[in-house]
PDB file of C-alpha atoms and ligand atoms in Angstrom:
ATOM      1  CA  UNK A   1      97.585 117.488 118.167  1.00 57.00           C
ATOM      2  CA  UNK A   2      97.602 114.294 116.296  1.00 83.00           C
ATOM      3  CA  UNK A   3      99.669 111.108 117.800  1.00 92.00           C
ATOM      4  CA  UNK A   4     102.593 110.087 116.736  1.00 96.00           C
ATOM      5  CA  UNK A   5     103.417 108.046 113.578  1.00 97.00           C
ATOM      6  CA  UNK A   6     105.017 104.446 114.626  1.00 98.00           C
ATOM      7  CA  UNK A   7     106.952 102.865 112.111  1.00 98.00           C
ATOM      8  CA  UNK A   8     108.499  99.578 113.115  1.00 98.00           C
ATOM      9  CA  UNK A   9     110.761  96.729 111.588  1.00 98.00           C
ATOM     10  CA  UNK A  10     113.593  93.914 113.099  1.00 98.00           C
ATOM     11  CA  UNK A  11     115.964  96.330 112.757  1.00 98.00           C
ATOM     12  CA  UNK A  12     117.053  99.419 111.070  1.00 98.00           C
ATOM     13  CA  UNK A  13     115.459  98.491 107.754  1.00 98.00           C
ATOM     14  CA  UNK A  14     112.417 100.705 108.414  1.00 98.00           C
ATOM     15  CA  UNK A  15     114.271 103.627 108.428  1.00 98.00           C
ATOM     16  CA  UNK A  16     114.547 103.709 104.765  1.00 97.00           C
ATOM     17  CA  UNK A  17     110.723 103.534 104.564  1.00 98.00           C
ATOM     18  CA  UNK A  18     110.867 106.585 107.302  1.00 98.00           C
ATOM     19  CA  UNK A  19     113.161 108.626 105.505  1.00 98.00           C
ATOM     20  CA  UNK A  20     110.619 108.947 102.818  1.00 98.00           C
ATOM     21  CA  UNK A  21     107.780 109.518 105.086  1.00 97.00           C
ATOM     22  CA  UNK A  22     109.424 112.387 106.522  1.00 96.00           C
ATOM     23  CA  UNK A  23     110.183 113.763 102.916  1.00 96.00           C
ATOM     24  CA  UNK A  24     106.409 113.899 102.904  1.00 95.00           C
ATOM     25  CA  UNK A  25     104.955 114.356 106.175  1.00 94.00           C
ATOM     26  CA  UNK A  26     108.543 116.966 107.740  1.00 93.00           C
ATOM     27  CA  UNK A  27     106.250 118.085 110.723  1.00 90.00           C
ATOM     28  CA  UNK A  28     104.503 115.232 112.643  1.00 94.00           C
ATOM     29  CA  UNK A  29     105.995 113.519 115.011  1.00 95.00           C
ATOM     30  CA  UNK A  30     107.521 110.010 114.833  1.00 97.00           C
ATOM     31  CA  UNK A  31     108.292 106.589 116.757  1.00 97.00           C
ATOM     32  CA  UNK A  32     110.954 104.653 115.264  1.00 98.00           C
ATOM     33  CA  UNK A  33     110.709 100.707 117.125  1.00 98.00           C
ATOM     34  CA  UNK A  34     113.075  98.122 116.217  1.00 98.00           C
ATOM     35  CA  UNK A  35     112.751  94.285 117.146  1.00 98.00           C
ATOM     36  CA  UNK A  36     116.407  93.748 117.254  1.00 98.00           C
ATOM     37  CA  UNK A  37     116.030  91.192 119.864  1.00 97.00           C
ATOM     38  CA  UNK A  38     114.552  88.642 117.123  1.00 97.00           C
ATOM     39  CA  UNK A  39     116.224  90.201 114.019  1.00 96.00           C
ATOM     40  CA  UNK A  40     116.635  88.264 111.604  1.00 96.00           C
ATOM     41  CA  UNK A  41     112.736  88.014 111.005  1.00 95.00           C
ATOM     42  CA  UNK A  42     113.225  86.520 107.676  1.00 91.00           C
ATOM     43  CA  UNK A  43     114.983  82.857 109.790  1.00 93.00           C
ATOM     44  CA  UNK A  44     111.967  83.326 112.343  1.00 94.00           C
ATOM     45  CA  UNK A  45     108.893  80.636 112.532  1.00 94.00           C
ATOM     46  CA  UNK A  46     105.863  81.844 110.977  1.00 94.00           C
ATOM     47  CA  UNK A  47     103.619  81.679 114.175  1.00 95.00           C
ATOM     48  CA  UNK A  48     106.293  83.382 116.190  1.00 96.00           C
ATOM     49  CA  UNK A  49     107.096  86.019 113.630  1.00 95.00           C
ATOM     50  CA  UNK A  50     103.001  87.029 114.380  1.00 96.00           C
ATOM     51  CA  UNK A  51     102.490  86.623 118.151  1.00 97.00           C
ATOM     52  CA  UNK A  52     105.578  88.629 118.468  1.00 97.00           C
ATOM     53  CA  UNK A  53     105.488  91.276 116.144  1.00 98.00           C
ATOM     54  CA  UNK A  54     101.273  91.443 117.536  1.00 98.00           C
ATOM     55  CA  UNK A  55     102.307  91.613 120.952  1.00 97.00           C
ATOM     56  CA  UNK A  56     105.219  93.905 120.602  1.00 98.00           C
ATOM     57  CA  UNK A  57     103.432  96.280 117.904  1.00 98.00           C
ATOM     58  CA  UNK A  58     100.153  97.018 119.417  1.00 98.00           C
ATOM     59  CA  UNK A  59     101.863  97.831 123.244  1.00 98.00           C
ATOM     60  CA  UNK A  60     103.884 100.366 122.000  1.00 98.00           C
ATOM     61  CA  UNK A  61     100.829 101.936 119.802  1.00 98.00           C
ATOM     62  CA  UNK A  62      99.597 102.424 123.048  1.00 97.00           C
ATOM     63  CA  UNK A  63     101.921 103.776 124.875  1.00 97.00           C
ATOM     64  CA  UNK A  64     102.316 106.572 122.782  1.00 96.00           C
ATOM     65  CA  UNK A  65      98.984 106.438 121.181  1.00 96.00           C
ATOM     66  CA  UNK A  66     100.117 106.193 117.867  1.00 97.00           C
ATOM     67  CA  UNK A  67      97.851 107.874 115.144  1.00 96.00           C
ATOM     68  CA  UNK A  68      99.150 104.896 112.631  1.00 97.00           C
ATOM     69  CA  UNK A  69     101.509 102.503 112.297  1.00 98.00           C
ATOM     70  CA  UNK A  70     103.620 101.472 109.493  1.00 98.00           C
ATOM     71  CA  UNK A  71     105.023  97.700 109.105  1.00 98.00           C
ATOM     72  CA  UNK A  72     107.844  98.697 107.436  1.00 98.00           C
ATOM     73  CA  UNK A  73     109.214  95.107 106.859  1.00 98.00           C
ATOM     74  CA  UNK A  74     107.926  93.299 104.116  1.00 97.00           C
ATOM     75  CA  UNK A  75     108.961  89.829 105.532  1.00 95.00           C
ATOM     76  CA  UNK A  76     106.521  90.327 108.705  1.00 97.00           C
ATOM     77  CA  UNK A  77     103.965  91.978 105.996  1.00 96.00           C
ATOM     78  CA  UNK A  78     103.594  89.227 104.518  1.00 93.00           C
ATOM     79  CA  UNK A  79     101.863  87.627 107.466  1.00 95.00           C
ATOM     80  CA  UNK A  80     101.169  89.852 110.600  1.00 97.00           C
ATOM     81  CA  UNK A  81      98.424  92.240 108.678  1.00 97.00           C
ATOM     82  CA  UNK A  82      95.748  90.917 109.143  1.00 96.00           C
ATOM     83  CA  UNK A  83      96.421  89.827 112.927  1.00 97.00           C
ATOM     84  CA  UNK A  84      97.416  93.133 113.492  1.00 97.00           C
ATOM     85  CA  UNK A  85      94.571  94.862 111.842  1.00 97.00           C
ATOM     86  CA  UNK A  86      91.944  92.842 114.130  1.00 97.00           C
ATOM     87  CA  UNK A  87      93.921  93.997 117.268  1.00 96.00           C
ATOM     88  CA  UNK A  88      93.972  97.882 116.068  1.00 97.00           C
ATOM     89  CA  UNK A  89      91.576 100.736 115.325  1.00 96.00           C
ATOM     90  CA  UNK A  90      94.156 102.909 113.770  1.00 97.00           C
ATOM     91  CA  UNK A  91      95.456 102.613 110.679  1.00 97.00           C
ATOM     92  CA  UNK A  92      97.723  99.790 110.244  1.00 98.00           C
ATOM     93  CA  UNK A  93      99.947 100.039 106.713  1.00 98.00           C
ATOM     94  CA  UNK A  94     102.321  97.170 105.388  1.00 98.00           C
ATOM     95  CA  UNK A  95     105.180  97.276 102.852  1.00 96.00           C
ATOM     96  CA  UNK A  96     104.413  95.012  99.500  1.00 93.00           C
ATOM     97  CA  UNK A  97     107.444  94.522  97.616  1.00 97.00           C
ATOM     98  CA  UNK A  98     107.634  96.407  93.913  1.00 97.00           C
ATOM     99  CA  UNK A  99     106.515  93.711  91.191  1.00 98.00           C
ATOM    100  CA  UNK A 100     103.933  95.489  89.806  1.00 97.00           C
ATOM    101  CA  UNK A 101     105.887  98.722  88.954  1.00 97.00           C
ATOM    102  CA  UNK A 102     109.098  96.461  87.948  1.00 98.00           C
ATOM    103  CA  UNK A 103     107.111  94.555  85.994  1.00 98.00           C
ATOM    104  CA  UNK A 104     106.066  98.054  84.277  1.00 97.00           C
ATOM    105  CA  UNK A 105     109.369  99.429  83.789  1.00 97.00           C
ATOM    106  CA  UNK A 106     111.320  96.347  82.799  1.00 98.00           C
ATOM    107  CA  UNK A 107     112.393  96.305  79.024  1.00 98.00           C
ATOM    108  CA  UNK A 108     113.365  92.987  78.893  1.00 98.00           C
ATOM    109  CA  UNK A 109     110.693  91.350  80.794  1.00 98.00           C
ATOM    110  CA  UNK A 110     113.289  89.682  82.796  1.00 98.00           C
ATOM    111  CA  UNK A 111     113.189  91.010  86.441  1.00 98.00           C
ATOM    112  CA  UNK A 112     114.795  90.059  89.796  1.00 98.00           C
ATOM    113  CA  UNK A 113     113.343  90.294  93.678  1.00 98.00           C
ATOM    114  CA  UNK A 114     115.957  90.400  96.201  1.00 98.00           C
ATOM    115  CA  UNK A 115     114.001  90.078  99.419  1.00 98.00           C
ATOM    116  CA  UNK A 116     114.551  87.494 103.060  1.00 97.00           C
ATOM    117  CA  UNK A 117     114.304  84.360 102.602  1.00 96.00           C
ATOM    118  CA  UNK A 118     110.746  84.323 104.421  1.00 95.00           C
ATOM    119  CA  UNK A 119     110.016  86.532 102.087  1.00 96.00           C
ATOM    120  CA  UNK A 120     111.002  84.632  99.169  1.00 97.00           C
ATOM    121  CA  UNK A 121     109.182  81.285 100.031  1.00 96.00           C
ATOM    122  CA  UNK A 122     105.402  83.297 101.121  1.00 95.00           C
ATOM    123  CA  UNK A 123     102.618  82.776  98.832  1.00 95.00           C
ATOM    124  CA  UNK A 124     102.243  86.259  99.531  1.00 94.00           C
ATOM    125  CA  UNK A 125     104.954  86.944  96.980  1.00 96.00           C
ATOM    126  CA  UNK A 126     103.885  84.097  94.598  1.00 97.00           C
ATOM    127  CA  UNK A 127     100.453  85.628  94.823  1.00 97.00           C
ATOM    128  CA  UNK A 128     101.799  89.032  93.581  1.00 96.00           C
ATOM    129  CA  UNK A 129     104.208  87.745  90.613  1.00 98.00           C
ATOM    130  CA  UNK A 130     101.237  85.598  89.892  1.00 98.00           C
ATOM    131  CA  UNK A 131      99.024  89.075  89.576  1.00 98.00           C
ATOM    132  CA  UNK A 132     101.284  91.740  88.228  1.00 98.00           C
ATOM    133  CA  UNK A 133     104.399  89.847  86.294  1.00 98.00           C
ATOM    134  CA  UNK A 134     102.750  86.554  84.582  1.00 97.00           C
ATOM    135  CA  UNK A 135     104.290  88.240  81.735  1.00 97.00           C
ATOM    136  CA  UNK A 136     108.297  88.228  83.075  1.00 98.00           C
ATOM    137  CA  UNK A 137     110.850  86.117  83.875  1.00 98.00           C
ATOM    138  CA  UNK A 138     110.904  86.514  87.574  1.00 98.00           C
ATOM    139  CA  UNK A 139     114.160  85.504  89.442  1.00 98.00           C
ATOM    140  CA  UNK A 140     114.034  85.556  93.219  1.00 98.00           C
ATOM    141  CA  UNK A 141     116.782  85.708  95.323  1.00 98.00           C
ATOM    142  CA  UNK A 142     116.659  85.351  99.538  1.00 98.00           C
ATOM    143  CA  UNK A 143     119.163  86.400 101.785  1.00 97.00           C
ATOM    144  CA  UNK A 144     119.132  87.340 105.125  1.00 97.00           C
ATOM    145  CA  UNK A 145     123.172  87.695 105.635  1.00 97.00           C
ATOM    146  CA  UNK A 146     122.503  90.944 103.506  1.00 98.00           C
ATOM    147  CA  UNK A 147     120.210  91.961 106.354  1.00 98.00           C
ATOM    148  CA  UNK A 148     123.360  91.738 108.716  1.00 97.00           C
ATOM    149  CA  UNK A 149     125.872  93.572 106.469  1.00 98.00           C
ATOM    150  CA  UNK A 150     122.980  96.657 106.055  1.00 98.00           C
ATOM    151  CA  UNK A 151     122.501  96.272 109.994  1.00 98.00           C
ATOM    152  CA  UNK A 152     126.612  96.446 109.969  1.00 98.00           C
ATOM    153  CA  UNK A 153     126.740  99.668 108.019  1.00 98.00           C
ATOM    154  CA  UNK A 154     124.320 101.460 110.162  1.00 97.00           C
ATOM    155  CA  UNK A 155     126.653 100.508 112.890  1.00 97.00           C
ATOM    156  CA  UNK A 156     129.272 102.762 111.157  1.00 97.00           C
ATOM    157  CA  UNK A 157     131.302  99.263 109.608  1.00 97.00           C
ATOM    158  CA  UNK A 158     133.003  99.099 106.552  1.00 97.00           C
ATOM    159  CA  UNK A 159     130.297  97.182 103.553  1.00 98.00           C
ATOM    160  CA  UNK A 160     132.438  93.818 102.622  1.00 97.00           C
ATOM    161  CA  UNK A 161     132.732  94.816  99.091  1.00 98.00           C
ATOM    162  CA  UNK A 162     133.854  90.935  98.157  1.00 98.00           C
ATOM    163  CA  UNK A 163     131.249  89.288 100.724  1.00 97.00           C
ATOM    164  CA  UNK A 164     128.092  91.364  98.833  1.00 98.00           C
ATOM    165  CA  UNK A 165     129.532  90.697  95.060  1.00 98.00           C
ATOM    166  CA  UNK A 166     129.738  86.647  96.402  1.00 98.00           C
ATOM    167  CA  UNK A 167     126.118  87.522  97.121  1.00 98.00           C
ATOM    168  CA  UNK A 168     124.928  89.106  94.253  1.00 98.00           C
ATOM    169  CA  UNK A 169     126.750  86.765  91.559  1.00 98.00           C
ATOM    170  CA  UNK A 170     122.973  84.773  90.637  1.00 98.00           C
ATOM    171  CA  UNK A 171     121.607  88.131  90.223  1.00 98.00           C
ATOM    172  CA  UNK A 172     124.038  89.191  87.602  1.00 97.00           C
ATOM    173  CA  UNK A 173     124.074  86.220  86.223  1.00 97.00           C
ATOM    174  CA  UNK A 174     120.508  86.597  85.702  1.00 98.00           C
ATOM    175  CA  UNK A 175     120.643  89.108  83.615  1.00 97.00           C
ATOM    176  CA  UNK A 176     118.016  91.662  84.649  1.00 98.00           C
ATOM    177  CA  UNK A 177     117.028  95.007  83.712  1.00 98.00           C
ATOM    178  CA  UNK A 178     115.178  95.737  87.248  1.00 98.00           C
ATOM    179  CA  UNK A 179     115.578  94.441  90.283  1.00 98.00           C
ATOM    180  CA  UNK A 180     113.008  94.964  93.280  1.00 98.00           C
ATOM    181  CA  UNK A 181     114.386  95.323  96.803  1.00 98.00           C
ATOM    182  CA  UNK A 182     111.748  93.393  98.702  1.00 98.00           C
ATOM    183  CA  UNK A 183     113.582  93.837 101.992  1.00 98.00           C
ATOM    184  CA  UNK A 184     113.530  97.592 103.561  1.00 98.00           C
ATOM    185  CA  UNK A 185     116.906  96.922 104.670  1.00 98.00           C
ATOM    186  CA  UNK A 186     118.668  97.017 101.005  1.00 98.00           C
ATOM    187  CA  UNK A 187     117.802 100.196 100.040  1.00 98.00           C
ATOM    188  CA  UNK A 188     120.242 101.186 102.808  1.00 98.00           C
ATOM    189  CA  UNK A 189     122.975  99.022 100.841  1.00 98.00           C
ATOM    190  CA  UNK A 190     121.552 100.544  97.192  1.00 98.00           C
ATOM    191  CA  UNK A 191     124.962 102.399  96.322  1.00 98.00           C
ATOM    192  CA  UNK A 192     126.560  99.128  96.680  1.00 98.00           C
ATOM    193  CA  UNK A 193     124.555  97.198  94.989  1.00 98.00           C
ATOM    194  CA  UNK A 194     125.037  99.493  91.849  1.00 98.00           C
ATOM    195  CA  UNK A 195     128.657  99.125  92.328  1.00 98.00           C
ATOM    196  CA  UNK A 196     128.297  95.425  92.008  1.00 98.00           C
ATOM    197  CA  UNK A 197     125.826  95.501  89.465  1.00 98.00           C
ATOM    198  CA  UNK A 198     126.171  98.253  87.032  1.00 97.00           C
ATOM    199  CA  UNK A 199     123.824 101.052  86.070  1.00 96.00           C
ATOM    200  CA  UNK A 200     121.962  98.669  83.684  1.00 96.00           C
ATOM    201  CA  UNK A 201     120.579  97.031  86.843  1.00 98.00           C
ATOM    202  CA  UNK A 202     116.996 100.065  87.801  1.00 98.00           C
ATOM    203  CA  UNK A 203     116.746  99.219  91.925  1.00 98.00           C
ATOM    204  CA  UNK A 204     113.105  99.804  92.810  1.00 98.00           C
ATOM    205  CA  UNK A 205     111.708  99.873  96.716  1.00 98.00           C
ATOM    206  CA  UNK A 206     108.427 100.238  97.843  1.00 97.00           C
ATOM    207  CA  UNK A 207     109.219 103.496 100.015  1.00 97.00           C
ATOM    208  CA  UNK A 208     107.815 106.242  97.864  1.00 97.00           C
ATOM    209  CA  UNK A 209     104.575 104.505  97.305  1.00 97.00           C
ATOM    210  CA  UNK A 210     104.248 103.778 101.512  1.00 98.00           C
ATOM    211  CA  UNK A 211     104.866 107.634 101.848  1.00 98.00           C
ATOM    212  CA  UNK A 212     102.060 108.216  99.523  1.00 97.00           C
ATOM    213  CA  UNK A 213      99.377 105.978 100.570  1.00 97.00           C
ATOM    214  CA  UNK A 214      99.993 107.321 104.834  1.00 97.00           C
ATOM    215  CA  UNK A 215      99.979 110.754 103.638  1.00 96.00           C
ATOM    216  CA  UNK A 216      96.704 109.412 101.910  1.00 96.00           C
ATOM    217  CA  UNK A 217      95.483 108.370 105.635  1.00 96.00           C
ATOM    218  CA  UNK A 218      96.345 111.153 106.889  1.00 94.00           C
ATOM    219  CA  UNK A 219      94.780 113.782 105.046  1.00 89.00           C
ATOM    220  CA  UNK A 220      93.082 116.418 107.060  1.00 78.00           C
ATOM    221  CA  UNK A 221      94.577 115.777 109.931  1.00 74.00           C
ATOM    222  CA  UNK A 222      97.292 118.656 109.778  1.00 61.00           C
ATOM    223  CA  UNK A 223     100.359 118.860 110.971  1.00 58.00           C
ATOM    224  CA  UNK A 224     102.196 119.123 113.853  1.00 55.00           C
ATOM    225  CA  UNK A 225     102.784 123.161 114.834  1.00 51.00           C
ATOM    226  CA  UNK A 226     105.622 123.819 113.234  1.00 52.00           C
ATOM    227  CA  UNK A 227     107.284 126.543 116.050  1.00 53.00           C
ATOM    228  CA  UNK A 228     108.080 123.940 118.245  1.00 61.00           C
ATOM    229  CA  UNK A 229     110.492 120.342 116.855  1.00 67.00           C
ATOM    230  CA  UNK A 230     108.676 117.374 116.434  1.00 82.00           C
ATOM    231  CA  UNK A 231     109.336 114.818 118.521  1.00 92.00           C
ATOM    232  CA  UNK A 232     111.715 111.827 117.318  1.00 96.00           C
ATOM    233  CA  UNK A 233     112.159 108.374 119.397  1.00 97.00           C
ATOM    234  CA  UNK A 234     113.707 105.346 118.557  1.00 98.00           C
ATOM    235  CA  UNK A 235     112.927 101.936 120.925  1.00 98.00           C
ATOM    236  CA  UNK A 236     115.082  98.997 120.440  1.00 98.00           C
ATOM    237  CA  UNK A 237     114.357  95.749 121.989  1.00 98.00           C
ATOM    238  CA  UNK A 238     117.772  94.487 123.118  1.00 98.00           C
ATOM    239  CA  UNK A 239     119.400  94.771 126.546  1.00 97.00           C
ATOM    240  CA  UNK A 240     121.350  97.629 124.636  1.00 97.00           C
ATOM    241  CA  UNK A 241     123.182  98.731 120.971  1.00 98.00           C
ATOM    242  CA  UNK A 242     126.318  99.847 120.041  1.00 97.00           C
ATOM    243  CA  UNK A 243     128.160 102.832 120.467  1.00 97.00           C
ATOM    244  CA  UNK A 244     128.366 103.567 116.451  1.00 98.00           C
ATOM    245  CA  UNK A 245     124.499 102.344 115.768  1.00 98.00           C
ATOM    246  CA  UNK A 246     123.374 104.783 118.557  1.00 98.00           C
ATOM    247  CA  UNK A 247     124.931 107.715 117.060  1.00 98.00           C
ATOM    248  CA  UNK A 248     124.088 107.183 113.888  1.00 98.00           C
ATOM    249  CA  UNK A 249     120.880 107.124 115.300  1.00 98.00           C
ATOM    250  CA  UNK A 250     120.988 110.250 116.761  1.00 97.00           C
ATOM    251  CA  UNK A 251     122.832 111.469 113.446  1.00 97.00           C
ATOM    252  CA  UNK A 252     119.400 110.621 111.714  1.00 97.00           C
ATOM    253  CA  UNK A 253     117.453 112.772 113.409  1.00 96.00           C
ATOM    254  CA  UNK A 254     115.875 110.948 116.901  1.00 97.00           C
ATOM    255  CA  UNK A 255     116.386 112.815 119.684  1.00 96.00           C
ATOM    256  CA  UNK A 256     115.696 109.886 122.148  1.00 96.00           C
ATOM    257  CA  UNK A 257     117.199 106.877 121.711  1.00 97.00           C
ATOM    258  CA  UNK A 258     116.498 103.917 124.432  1.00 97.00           C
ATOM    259  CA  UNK A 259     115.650 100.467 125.013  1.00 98.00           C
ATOM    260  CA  UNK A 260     111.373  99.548 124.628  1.00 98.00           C
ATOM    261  CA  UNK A 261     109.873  98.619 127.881  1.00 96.00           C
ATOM    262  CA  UNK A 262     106.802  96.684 127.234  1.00 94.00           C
ATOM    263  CA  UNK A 263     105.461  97.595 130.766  1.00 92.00           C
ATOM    264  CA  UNK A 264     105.628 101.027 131.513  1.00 84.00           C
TER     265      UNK A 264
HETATM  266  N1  LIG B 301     113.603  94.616 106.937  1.00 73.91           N
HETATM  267  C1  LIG B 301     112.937  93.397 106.825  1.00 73.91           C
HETATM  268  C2  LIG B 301     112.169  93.206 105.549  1.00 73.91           C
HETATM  269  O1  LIG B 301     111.781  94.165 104.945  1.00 73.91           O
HETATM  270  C3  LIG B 301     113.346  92.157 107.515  1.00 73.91           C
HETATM  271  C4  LIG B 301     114.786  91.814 107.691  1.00 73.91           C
HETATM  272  C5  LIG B 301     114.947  90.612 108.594  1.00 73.91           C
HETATM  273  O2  LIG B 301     114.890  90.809 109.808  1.00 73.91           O
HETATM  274  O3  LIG B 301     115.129  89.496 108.091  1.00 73.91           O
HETATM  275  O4  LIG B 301     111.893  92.113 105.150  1.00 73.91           O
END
């Protein structure tokens, strides 16, 4: 039997990276952890953002001796990889945000990334316009108080239709034909932000592509026997969540749902 898969994020971005991991890989079991504590990670100090994510990330590989681990937050992505990859011998996969297939698939050559603000300001990012979309008009965007009203949702609030339109404004006014959701959170908040923005607006993630390349790493390895459920945790790193977040938790799928303790 192969270890678990541990996915992990701020908050419940990730699972929107999961959700297409389990499309591909139904059977094997999976680790859902959640560094709520600290959320938002795109306010967070570069050098704090690592240690902590490093610290946090490789403890609970242990514990459960993950078989690979997915950053499924592009803002800590952009900087924790290569930290964390010196500290692991599994597999260690990060989210990049979608410029080079927006790039692709833009008509007009005029394309948006809607990401954190950490996000926004990481040469990281630059780097990647700078590679794949030399040849757009790239418009970039940061916000993290989208972060919060996706967090809200999953909590089982209402969206604040007004609050998110207030948001998006410079992206309409920008006038794009794609725009890239370089925060895992906002594919959460994607029928919304067609609402607000029209069909003419394509909304590409990265979550397909992530789904591809572990299924990649995985190859061989089989699956998890299928006669018996596969196993479905979720660690959060507050004192404790709310009543709606937990059972829409437990509505997704994980069948334990509980607090992270860094020393058991
Ligand atoms: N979900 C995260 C991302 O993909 C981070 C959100 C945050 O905590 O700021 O960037």
């Amino acid at each position: 039997m192969q270890g678990p898969i541990l996915v992990f994020d701020s908050g419940i971005g990730g699972l929107s990276v999961l959700s297409e991991i389990r499309r591909t890989l139904p059977a094997r079991d999976y680790c859902y952890l959640f560094d709520n504590a600290r959320l938002p990670y795109g306010e967070l100090q570069e050098e704090d953002l690592v240690s902590g994510c490093v610290a946090l990330v490789t403890e609970a590989a242990r514990q459960i001796k993950a078989s690979l681990v997915v950053i499924a937050c592009n803002t800590a992505s952009t900087l924790v990889l290569p930290a964390l990859r010196a500290e692991m011998t599994i597999p260690v996969v990060g989210v990049v945000p979608a410029i080079k297939p927006a790039a692709q698939f833009s008509q007009s050559g005029i394309i948006g990334l809607i990401a954190t603000p950490g996000t926004v300001r990481r040469s990281y990012t630059h780097d990647l316009v700078a590679k794949f979309a030399s040849h757009c008009q790239v418009h970039m965007f940061g916000s993290s108080e989208l972060v919060v009203m996706a967090e809200a949702k999953m909590a089982g609030q209402p969206v604040n239709m007004p609050l998110l339109d207030d948001i998006l404004r410079p992206v309409r006014e920008a006038h794009v034909d794609v725009l890239v959701l370089g925060c895992t959170h906002f594919p959460l908040l994607a029928e919304e932000f067609t609402e607000v923005l029209g069909d003419g607006v394509t909304l590409l993630d990265s979550g397909k592509a992530i789904a591809s390349r572990v299924a990649h790493l995985l190859e061989g390895q089989g699956e998890h026997d299928s006669l018996s459920p596969n196993s479905m945790k979720a660690w959060y790193t507050t004192p404790s969540i709310s009543n709606g977040l937990s059972a829409n938790l437990q509505a997704y799928g994980f069948g334990e749902v509980c607090r992270f303790d860094p020393n058991s």
